[in-house]
XYZ file of C-alpha atoms in Angstrom:
234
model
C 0.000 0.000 0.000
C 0.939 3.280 -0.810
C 0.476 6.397 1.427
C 0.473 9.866 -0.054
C 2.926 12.190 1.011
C 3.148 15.879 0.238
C 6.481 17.765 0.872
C 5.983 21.787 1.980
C 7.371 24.033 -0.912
C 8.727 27.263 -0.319
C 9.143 30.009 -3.359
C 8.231 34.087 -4.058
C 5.754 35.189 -5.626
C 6.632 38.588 -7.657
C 3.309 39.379 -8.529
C 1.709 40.186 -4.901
C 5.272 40.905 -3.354
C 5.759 37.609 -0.988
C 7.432 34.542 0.109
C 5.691 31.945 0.929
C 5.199 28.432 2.193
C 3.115 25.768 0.614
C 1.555 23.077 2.919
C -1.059 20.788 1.901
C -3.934 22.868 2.257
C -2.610 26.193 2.760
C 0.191 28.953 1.135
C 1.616 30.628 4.130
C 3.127 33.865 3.698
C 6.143 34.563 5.214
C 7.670 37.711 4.671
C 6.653 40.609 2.563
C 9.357 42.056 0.322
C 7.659 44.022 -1.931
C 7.582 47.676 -1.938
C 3.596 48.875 -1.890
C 2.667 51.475 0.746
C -0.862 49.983 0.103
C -0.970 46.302 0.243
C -3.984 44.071 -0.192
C -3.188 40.145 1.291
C -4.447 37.549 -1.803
C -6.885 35.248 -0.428
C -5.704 32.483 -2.434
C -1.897 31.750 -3.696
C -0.910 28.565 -5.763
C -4.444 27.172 -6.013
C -4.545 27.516 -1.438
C -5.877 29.541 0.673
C -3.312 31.789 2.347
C -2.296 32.590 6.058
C -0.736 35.796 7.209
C 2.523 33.787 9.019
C 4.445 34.775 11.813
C 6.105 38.017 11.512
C 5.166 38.015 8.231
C 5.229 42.219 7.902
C 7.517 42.612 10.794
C 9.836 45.966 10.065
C 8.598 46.561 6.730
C 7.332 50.164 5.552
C 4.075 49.017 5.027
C 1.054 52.457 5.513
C -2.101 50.410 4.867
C -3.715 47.160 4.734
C -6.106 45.045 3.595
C -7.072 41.072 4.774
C -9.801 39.313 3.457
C -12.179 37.877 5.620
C -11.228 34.028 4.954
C -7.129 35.011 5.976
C -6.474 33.903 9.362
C -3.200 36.198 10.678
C -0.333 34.694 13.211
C 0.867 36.284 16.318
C 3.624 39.211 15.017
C 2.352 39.402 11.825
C 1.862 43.340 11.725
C 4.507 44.209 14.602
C 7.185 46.799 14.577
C 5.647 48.412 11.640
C 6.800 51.672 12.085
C 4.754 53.094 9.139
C 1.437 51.365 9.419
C -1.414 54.034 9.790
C -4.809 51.878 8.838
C -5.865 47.857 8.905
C -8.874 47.316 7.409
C -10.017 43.380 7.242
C -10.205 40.052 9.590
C -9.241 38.645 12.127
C -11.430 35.490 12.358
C -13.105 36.768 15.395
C -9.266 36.447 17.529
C -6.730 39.379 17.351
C -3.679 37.211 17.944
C -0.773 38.068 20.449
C 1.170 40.747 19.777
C -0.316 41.378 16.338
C 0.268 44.945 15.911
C 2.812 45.348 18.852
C 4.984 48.735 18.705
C 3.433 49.817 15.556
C 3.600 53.565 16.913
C 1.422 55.247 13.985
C -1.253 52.605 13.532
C -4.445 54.954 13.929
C -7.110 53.700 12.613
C -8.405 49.837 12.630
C -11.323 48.325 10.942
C -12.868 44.629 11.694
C -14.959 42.956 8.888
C -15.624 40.310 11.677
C -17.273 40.672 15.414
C -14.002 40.537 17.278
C -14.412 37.976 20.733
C -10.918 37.431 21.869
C -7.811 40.136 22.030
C -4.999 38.064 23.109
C -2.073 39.549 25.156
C 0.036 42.782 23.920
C -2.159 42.310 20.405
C -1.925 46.363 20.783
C 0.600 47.050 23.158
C 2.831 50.679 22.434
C 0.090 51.168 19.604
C 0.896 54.944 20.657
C -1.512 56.875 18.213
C -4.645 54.509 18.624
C -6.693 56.615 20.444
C -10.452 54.903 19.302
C -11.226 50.938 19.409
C -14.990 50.396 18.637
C -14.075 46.505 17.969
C -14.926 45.817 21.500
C -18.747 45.374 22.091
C -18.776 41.625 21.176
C -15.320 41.229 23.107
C -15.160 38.027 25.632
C -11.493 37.863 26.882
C -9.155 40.491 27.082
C -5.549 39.585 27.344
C -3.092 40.944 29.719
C -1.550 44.630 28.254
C -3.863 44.088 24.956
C -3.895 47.827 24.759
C -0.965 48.969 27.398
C 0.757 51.842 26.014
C -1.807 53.230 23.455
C -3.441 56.823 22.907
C -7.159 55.259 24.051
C -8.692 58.166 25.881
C -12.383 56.562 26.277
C -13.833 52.960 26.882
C -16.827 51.551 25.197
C -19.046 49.238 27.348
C -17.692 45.530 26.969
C -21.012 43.933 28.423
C -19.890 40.665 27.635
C -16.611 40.260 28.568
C -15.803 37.153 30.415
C -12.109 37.600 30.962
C -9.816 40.163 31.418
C -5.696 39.770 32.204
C -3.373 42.144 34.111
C -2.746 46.006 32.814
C -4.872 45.485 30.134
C -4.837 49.455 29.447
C -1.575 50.523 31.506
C -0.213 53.640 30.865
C -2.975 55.014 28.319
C -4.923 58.085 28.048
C -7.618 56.850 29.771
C -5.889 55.128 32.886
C -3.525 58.460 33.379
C -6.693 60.658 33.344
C -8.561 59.011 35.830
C -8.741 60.302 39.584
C -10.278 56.553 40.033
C -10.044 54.404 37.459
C -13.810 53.027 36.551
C -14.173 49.316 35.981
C -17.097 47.989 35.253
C -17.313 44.262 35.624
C -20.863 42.360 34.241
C -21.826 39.346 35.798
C -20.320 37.214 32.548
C -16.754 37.892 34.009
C -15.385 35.055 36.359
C -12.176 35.493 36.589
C -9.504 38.156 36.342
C -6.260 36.650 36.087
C -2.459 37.442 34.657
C -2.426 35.744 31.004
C 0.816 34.300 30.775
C 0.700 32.717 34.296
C -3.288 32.204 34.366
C -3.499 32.936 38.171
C -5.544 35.961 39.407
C -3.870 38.807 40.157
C -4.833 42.113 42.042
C -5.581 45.301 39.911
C -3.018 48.045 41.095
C -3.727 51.654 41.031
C -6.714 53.532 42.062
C -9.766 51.260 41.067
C -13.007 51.660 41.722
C -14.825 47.879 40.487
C -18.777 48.691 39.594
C -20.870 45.415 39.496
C -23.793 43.320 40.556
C -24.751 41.857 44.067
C -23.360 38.513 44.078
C -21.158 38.360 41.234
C -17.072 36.952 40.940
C -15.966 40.725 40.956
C -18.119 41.666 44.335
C -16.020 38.452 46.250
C -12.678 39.941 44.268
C -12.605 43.451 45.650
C -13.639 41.995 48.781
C -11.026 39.341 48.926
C -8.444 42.470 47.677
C -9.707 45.292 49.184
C -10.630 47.074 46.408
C -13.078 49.981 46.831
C -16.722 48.473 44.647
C -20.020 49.929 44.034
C -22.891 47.473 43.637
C -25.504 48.735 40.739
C -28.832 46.727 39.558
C -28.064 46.558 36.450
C -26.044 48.714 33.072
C -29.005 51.365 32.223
């Protein structure tokens, strides 16, 4: 009997500016080297759908962008791009880690998908992002998702679940507050440090709003943490 066997095959392709890996079922980009400003990710390459690989834009001088909504993106893919000013396509409901780390002029970021999960630093040192409205369907927020950005105002996040240590340290919005506001709906049970998964205290000035009863009631209780108790988010 014979079993099939398919070896990966890396190349360039000149046409869309990439290199690229070919696995069974998909062509994984791996580095852009082409010269665009504006660059628009092919949804298919070499008869595959494509993934945005690791690092994939790291460094380059990239301005704008533009993912398809079937392109699933790796953790790096976008960091360190000094030039990047506006993403505009998908994430596949994830932001991955680190995605868009240090990219200091990225102002302006559009989802084509309902974004649930932000995964840690996916923003971090994003200095001139000053307005996320991405966040409404948000369930987990990773530890410093958004540490180090220009984010002056929250939106409500009524159904977050999950939210990691200094989520938005050293923003705007944190520096500006006499107490710093969290509001925590009933959906969150747990707040805990991402890349350790144990709970950790909130430092600063915080002031928790939530429900009789709920995880974040027993947390500022258990840390001392001055809470409010509210009926409900009218």
């Amino acid at each position: 009997m014979v079993f099939p066997y398919f070896h990966s095959v890396s190349g360039t392709d000149e046409e869309t500016g990439f290199n690229y890996l070919i696995t069974k079922d998909t062509a994984v980009l791996t580095k852009y080297i082409g010269e665009e400003a504006e660059v628009y990710v092919p949804d298919r390459l070499k008869g595959r759908k494509t993934e945005v690989g690791y690092q994939c834009f790291e460094g380059t001088n990239i301005e704008e962008v533009y993912v398809p909504d079937t392109v699933e993106v790796s953790i790096f893919a976008f960091a360190n791009c000094k030039s990047l000013k506006k993403f505009t396509g998908s994430s596949n409901k994830v932001i991955s880690g680190n995605m868009f780390a240090c990219d200091d002029n990225l102002e302006e970021v559009i989802f084509i998908n309902k974004i649930e999960k932000i995964e840690i630093g996916a923003f971090a040192y994003c200095a001139s992002l000053q307005e996320v409205d991405f966040l409404d369907e948000v369930r987990y927020l990773g530890s410093s998702a958004f540490r180090g950005t220009g984010i002056e105002q929250l939106p409500e996040m009524e159904k977050l679940e999950h939210a990691g240590n200094l989520v938005f340290y050293k923003t705007p919005w944190e520096e500006n507050q006499e107490n710093v506001i969290v509001y925590i709906p009933d959906s969150v049970t747990e707040v805990v440090d991402s890349d350790t998964n144990k709970e950790v205290k909130m430092e600063g000035n915080v002031k928790i709003i939530t429900t009789s009863g709920s995880y974040a009631e027993k947390y500022a209780q258990k840390y001392e943490i001055e809470y409010e108790i509210v009926e409900g988010w009218d």
